[in-house]
Amino acid sequence: MIYNRCRDLLINLECTKLSTSVLNLIKNLVIYQYGSESSKIFSEIDIDMLKVCYSKNTKRIRSILYGDNIFITIRASDYMVIPHITFAKYLHKALPYPCYRVVVLNEIVEEILNGYTVFAKHIISGDPRIKPYDEVMIVDERDNLIGVGRALLDYESIITSFRGAAIQIREKYWVMQSYERIQS
């Protein structure tokens, strides 16, 4: 499971308060990856709760924490932002529908919450700009956030495929009891 590996990374990291220069770097990375509207996230959150975590070995930025939760992870090889569910909640509010979303059938949400893969046949729409290896939000038909994951296919392939994995789930947001309350 991808998320457990990320949680284990915190053991080998040194975390400190976020400086202005690192905050600007993170803002620019988020804007580069998700567009200018994603900058709204930084006006919604308490910046003082953000901490930056560096690798003890390489001294590169690896994660940003919001309180005690992993907010984002920075992939060391290409400096791409890997969103975690805390970040995805804010991203979901900041970006208009259907930006960086895949919409799954309501009937399949329980199965998704119990698994780690979203199959192409369960996706009914999404953002046409999705490319393989993009980090996307998984939502139901009412645009409720279900989780975040990595796209394995481009949008056209996802929509036209009848089988095969489309999204590898990183983290899930709703537990089934909460989801059932939202549906009623």
C-alpha atoms as a PDB file:
ATOM      1  CA  MET A   1       0.000   0.000   0.000  1.00  0.00           C
ATOM      2  CA  ILE A   2       1.486   3.329  -1.063  1.00  0.00           C
ATOM      3  CA  TYR A   3       0.292   5.361   1.931  1.00  0.00           C
ATOM      4  CA  ASN A   4       1.982   3.156   4.544  1.00  0.00           C
ATOM      5  CA  ARG A   5       5.313   3.606   2.785  1.00  0.00           C
ATOM      6  CA  CYS A   6       4.859   7.380   2.920  1.00  0.00           C
ATOM      7  CA  ARG A   7       4.022   7.267   6.622  1.00  0.00           C
ATOM      8  CA  ASP A   8       7.165   5.206   7.254  1.00  0.00           C
ATOM      9  CA  LEU A   9       9.263   7.849   5.492  1.00  0.00           C
ATOM     10  CA  LEU A  10       8.690  10.266   8.375  1.00  0.00           C
ATOM     11  CA  ILE A  11      11.096   8.214  10.479  1.00  0.00           C
ATOM     12  CA  ASN A  12      14.036   9.267   8.280  1.00  0.00           C
ATOM     13  CA  LEU A  13      13.069  12.929   8.035  1.00  0.00           C
ATOM     14  CA  GLU A  14      13.941  16.078   9.932  1.00  0.00           C
ATOM     15  CA  CYS A  15      10.957  18.434  10.234  1.00  0.00           C
ATOM     16  CA  THR A  16      11.172  22.169  10.869  1.00  0.00           C
ATOM     17  CA  LYS A  17       8.962  25.220  10.624  1.00  0.00           C
ATOM     18  CA  LEU A  18       8.193  26.308   7.076  1.00  0.00           C
ATOM     19  CA  SER A  19      10.234  29.278   5.818  1.00  0.00           C
ATOM     20  CA  THR A  20       8.870  31.859   3.389  1.00  0.00           C
ATOM     21  CA  SER A  21      11.136  30.653   0.577  1.00  0.00           C
ATOM     22  CA  VAL A  22      10.030  27.019   1.011  1.00  0.00           C
ATOM     23  CA  LEU A  23       6.379  28.135   1.188  1.00  0.00           C
ATOM     24  CA  ASN A  24       6.813  29.988  -2.119  1.00  0.00           C
ATOM     25  CA  LEU A  25       8.447  26.901  -3.650  1.00  0.00           C
ATOM     26  CA  ILE A  26       5.557  24.683  -2.506  1.00  0.00           C
ATOM     27  CA  LYS A  27       2.977  27.188  -3.811  1.00  0.00           C
ATOM     28  CA  ASN A  28       4.728  27.260  -7.183  1.00  0.00           C
ATOM     29  CA  LEU A  29       4.890  23.457  -7.373  1.00  0.00           C
ATOM     30  CA  VAL A  30       1.173  23.185  -6.578  1.00  0.00           C
ATOM     31  CA  ILE A  31       0.276  25.883  -9.123  1.00  0.00           C
ATOM     32  CA  TYR A  32       2.474  24.214 -11.757  1.00  0.00           C
ATOM     33  CA  GLN A  33       0.811  20.853 -11.230  1.00  0.00           C
ATOM     34  CA  TYR A  34      -2.817  21.857 -10.557  1.00  0.00           C
ATOM     35  CA  GLY A  35      -3.212  25.316 -12.107  1.00  0.00           C
ATOM     36  CA  SER A  36      -3.533  28.838 -10.737  1.00  0.00           C
ATOM     37  CA  GLU A  37      -6.851  28.192  -8.966  1.00  0.00           C
ATOM     38  CA  SER A  38      -5.098  25.753  -6.637  1.00  0.00           C
ATOM     39  CA  SER A  39      -3.334  28.697  -4.971  1.00  0.00           C
ATOM     40  CA  LYS A  40      -6.594  29.323  -3.053  1.00  0.00           C
ATOM     41  CA  ILE A  41      -5.581  26.435  -0.799  1.00  0.00           C
ATOM     42  CA  PHE A  42      -2.902  28.533   0.871  1.00  0.00           C
ATOM     43  CA  SER A  43      -5.388  31.246   1.861  1.00  0.00           C
ATOM     44  CA  GLU A  44      -7.693  28.589   3.380  1.00  0.00           C
ATOM     45  CA  ILE A  45      -5.158  26.899   5.644  1.00  0.00           C
ATOM     46  CA  ASP A  46      -3.288  28.073   8.723  1.00  0.00           C
ATOM     47  CA  ILE A  47       0.231  28.512   7.329  1.00  0.00           C
ATOM     48  CA  ASP A  48       1.701  28.360  10.854  1.00  0.00           C
ATOM     49  CA  MET A  49       0.607  24.706  11.106  1.00  0.00           C
ATOM     50  CA  LEU A  50       2.742  23.701   8.106  1.00  0.00           C
ATOM     51  CA  LYS A  51       6.112  22.021   8.668  1.00  0.00           C
ATOM     52  CA  VAL A  52       8.665  21.018   6.072  1.00  0.00           C
ATOM     53  CA  CYS A  53      10.442  17.669   6.357  1.00  0.00           C
ATOM     54  CA  TYR A  54      13.841  17.096   4.793  1.00  0.00           C
ATOM     55  CA  SER A  55      15.595  13.819   4.096  1.00  0.00           C
ATOM     56  CA  LYS A  56      18.374  13.263   6.634  1.00  0.00           C
ATOM     57  CA  ASN A  57      20.605  11.828   3.907  1.00  0.00           C
ATOM     58  CA  THR A  58      20.040  14.091   0.899  1.00  0.00           C
ATOM     59  CA  LYS A  59      18.689  17.229   2.632  1.00  0.00           C
ATOM     60  CA  ARG A  60      15.969  17.448  -0.041  1.00  0.00           C
ATOM     61  CA  ILE A  61      12.391  18.375   0.775  1.00  0.00           C
ATOM     62  CA  ARG A  62      10.351  15.177   1.087  1.00  0.00           C
ATOM     63  CA  SER A  63       7.105  16.083   2.845  1.00  0.00           C
ATOM     64  CA  ILE A  64       5.000  18.936   4.104  1.00  0.00           C
ATOM     65  CA  LEU A  65       3.021  18.290   7.276  1.00  0.00           C
ATOM     66  CA  TYR A  66      -0.165  20.084   8.285  1.00  0.00           C
ATOM     67  CA  GLY A  67      -0.339  19.626  12.027  1.00  0.00           C
ATOM     68  CA  ASP A  68       0.548  15.962  12.511  1.00  0.00           C
ATOM     69  CA  ASN A  69      -0.807  14.794   9.141  1.00  0.00           C
ATOM     70  CA  ILE A  70       1.105  14.442   5.905  1.00  0.00           C
ATOM     71  CA  PHE A  71      -0.184  17.244   3.670  1.00  0.00           C
ATOM     72  CA  ILE A  72       1.869  16.518   0.568  1.00  0.00           C
ATOM     73  CA  THR A  73       4.900  14.475  -0.347  1.00  0.00           C
ATOM     74  CA  ILE A  74       7.412  15.789  -2.860  1.00  0.00           C
ATOM     75  CA  ARG A  75       8.720  13.094  -5.192  1.00  0.00           C
ATOM     76  CA  ALA A  76      12.509  13.470  -5.058  1.00  0.00           C
ATOM     77  CA  SER A  77      13.164  12.423  -8.653  1.00  0.00           C
ATOM     78  CA  ASP A  78      11.049  15.106 -10.355  1.00  0.00           C
ATOM     79  CA  TYR A  79       9.700  17.347  -7.555  1.00  0.00           C
ATOM     80  CA  MET A  80       6.088  16.497  -8.362  1.00  0.00           C
ATOM     81  CA  VAL A  81       3.497  16.958  -5.634  1.00  0.00           C
ATOM     82  CA  ILE A  82       1.948  13.756  -4.276  1.00  0.00           C
ATOM     83  CA  PRO A  83      -1.263  14.845  -2.518  1.00  0.00           C
ATOM     84  CA  HIS A  84      -2.486  13.212   0.650  1.00  0.00           C
ATOM     85  CA  ILE A  85      -6.072  13.278   1.815  1.00  0.00           C
ATOM     86  CA  THR A  86      -5.591  16.388   3.985  1.00  0.00           C
ATOM     87  CA  PHE A  87      -4.392  18.327   0.936  1.00  0.00           C
ATOM     88  CA  ALA A  88      -7.046  16.746  -1.304  1.00  0.00           C
ATOM     89  CA  LYS A  89      -9.853  18.124   0.898  1.00  0.00           C
ATOM     90  CA  TYR A  90      -8.621  21.660   0.251  1.00  0.00           C
ATOM     91  CA  LEU A  91      -7.843  20.960  -3.408  1.00  0.00           C
ATOM     92  CA  HIS A  92     -11.365  19.591  -3.889  1.00  0.00           C
ATOM     93  CA  LYS A  93     -12.819  22.877  -2.574  1.00  0.00           C
ATOM     94  CA  ALA A  94     -10.414  25.065  -4.552  1.00  0.00           C
ATOM     95  CA  LEU A  95     -10.697  23.493  -8.005  1.00  0.00           C
ATOM     96  CA  PRO A  96     -13.938  23.668  -9.980  1.00  0.00           C
ATOM     97  CA  TYR A  97     -15.565  20.448 -11.116  1.00  0.00           C
ATOM     98  CA  PRO A  98     -14.216  18.371 -13.032  1.00  0.00           C
ATOM     99  CA  CYS A  99     -10.596  19.521 -12.568  1.00  0.00           C
ATOM    100  CA  TYR A 100      -8.301  16.621 -11.634  1.00  0.00           C
ATOM    101  CA  ARG A 101     -11.249  14.419 -10.702  1.00  0.00           C
ATOM    102  CA  VAL A 102     -12.534  11.049 -11.824  1.00  0.00           C
ATOM    103  CA  VAL A 103     -16.198  10.336 -11.118  1.00  0.00           C
ATOM    104  CA  VAL A 104     -17.142   6.800 -10.125  1.00  0.00           C
ATOM    105  CA  LEU A 105     -20.547   5.148  -9.975  1.00  0.00           C
ATOM    106  CA  ASN A 106     -22.278   5.580  -6.614  1.00  0.00           C
ATOM    107  CA  GLU A 107     -23.001   1.845  -6.518  1.00  0.00           C
ATOM    108  CA  ILE A 108     -19.306   1.001  -6.552  1.00  0.00           C
ATOM    109  CA  VAL A 109     -18.111   3.355  -3.788  1.00  0.00           C
ATOM    110  CA  GLU A 110     -18.243   0.650  -1.098  1.00  0.00           C
ATOM    111  CA  GLU A 111     -16.070  -1.617  -3.242  1.00  0.00           C
ATOM    112  CA  ILE A 112     -13.595   1.213  -3.822  1.00  0.00           C
ATOM    113  CA  LEU A 113     -13.400   1.930  -0.096  1.00  0.00           C
ATOM    114  CA  ASN A 114     -12.530  -1.721   0.520  1.00  0.00           C
ATOM    115  CA  GLY A 115      -9.970  -1.975  -2.290  1.00  0.00           C
ATOM    116  CA  TYR A 116      -6.935  -0.240  -3.732  1.00  0.00           C
ATOM    117  CA  THR A 117      -7.822   0.053  -7.411  1.00  0.00           C
ATOM    118  CA  VAL A 118     -10.502   1.865  -9.394  1.00  0.00           C
ATOM    119  CA  PHE A 119     -11.299   0.003 -12.589  1.00  0.00           C
ATOM    120  CA  ALA A 120     -12.048   1.804 -15.847  1.00  0.00           C
ATOM    121  CA  LYS A 121     -15.535   0.324 -16.167  1.00  0.00           C
ATOM    122  CA  HIS A 122     -16.554   2.061 -12.907  1.00  0.00           C
ATOM    123  CA  ILE A 123     -15.545   5.566 -14.023  1.00  0.00           C
ATOM    124  CA  ILE A 124     -18.296   7.585 -15.707  1.00  0.00           C
ATOM    125  CA  SER A 125     -16.550  10.924 -16.292  1.00  0.00           C
ATOM    126  CA  GLY A 126     -13.644  13.097 -15.261  1.00  0.00           C
ATOM    127  CA  ASP A 127     -11.191  15.741 -16.343  1.00  0.00           C
ATOM    128  CA  PRO A 128     -10.262  15.305 -20.025  1.00  0.00           C
ATOM    129  CA  ARG A 129      -6.731  16.589 -19.251  1.00  0.00           C
ATOM    130  CA  ILE A 130      -5.837  13.539 -17.125  1.00  0.00           C
ATOM    131  CA  LYS A 131      -2.640  11.834 -18.283  1.00  0.00           C
ATOM    132  CA  PRO A 132      -0.984   8.645 -17.048  1.00  0.00           C
ATOM    133  CA  TYR A 133       0.702   9.132 -13.646  1.00  0.00           C
ATOM    134  CA  ASP A 134      -1.280  12.280 -12.830  1.00  0.00           C
ATOM    135  CA  GLU A 135      -2.385  12.558  -9.220  1.00  0.00           C
ATOM    136  CA  VAL A 136      -6.198  12.749  -9.200  1.00  0.00           C
ATOM    137  CA  MET A 137      -9.114  12.991  -6.793  1.00  0.00           C
ATOM    138  CA  ILE A 138     -11.701  10.211  -6.813  1.00  0.00           C
ATOM    139  CA  VAL A 139     -15.272  11.483  -6.330  1.00  0.00           C
ATOM    140  CA  ASP A 140     -18.758  10.002  -6.485  1.00  0.00           C
ATOM    141  CA  GLU A 141     -21.584  11.227  -8.733  1.00  0.00           C
ATOM    142  CA  ARG A 142     -22.424  13.993  -6.232  1.00  0.00           C
ATOM    143  CA  ASP A 143     -18.804  15.217  -6.204  1.00  0.00           C
ATOM    144  CA  ASN A 144     -18.139  13.904  -2.682  1.00  0.00           C
ATOM    145  CA  LEU A 145     -14.434  13.212  -2.205  1.00  0.00           C
ATOM    146  CA  ILE A 146     -13.733   9.487  -1.826  1.00  0.00           C
ATOM    147  CA  GLY A 147      -9.955   9.416  -2.096  1.00  0.00           C
ATOM    148  CA  VAL A 148      -6.833  10.308  -4.029  1.00  0.00           C
ATOM    149  CA  GLY A 149      -4.811   8.201  -6.396  1.00  0.00           C
ATOM    150  CA  ARG A 150      -2.536   7.940  -9.386  1.00  0.00           C
ATOM    151  CA  ALA A 151      -4.003   7.664 -12.879  1.00  0.00           C
ATOM    152  CA  LEU A 152      -2.647   4.664 -14.744  1.00  0.00           C
ATOM    153  CA  LEU A 153      -4.227   5.658 -18.080  1.00  0.00           C
ATOM    154  CA  ASP A 154      -5.104   8.855 -19.911  1.00  0.00           C
ATOM    155  CA  TYR A 155      -8.701  10.118 -19.748  1.00  0.00           C
ATOM    156  CA  GLU A 156      -9.713   8.885 -23.204  1.00  0.00           C
ATOM    157  CA  SER A 157      -8.465   5.377 -22.434  1.00  0.00           C
ATOM    158  CA  ILE A 158     -10.225   5.391 -19.065  1.00  0.00           C
ATOM    159  CA  ILE A 159     -13.584   6.340 -20.561  1.00  0.00           C
ATOM    160  CA  THR A 160     -13.401   3.972 -23.535  1.00  0.00           C
ATOM    161  CA  SER A 161     -12.042   0.934 -21.666  1.00  0.00           C
ATOM    162  CA  PHE A 162     -14.361  -1.746 -20.360  1.00  0.00           C
ATOM    163  CA  ARG A 163     -11.776  -3.489 -18.214  1.00  0.00           C
ATOM    164  CA  GLY A 164      -8.489  -2.966 -16.473  1.00  0.00           C
ATOM    165  CA  ALA A 165      -7.171  -0.748 -13.705  1.00  0.00           C
ATOM    166  CA  ALA A 166      -7.490   2.998 -14.218  1.00  0.00           C
ATOM    167  CA  ILE A 167      -6.565   4.555 -10.857  1.00  0.00           C
ATOM    168  CA  GLN A 168      -4.299   3.233  -8.120  1.00  0.00           C
ATOM    169  CA  ILE A 169      -5.713   4.510  -4.825  1.00  0.00           C
ATOM    170  CA  ARG A 170      -3.238   6.174  -2.463  1.00  0.00           C
ATOM    171  CA  GLU A 171      -5.596   7.195   0.336  1.00  0.00           C
ATOM    172  CA  LYS A 172      -9.317   6.996   1.038  1.00  0.00           C
ATOM    173  CA  TYR A 173     -11.360   9.720   2.680  1.00  0.00           C
ATOM    174  CA  TRP A 174     -14.773   8.338   3.530  1.00  0.00           C
ATOM    175  CA  VAL A 175     -15.355   5.387   5.757  1.00  0.00           C
ATOM    176  CA  MET A 176     -18.466   3.536   4.653  1.00  0.00           C
ATOM    177  CA  GLN A 177     -20.649   4.655   7.587  1.00  0.00           C
ATOM    178  CA  SER A 178     -19.976   8.313   6.776  1.00  0.00           C
ATOM    179  CA  TYR A 179     -20.676   7.718   3.110  1.00  0.00           C
ATOM    180  CA  GLU A 180     -24.037   6.061   3.833  1.00  0.00           C
ATOM    181  CA  ARG A 181     -25.107   9.101   5.891  1.00  0.00           C
ATOM    182  CA  ILE A 182     -24.240  11.437   3.010  1.00  0.00           C
ATOM    183  CA  GLN A 183     -26.272   9.376   0.552  1.00  0.00           C
ATOM    184  CA  SER A 184     -29.441   9.526   2.667  1.00  0.00           C
END
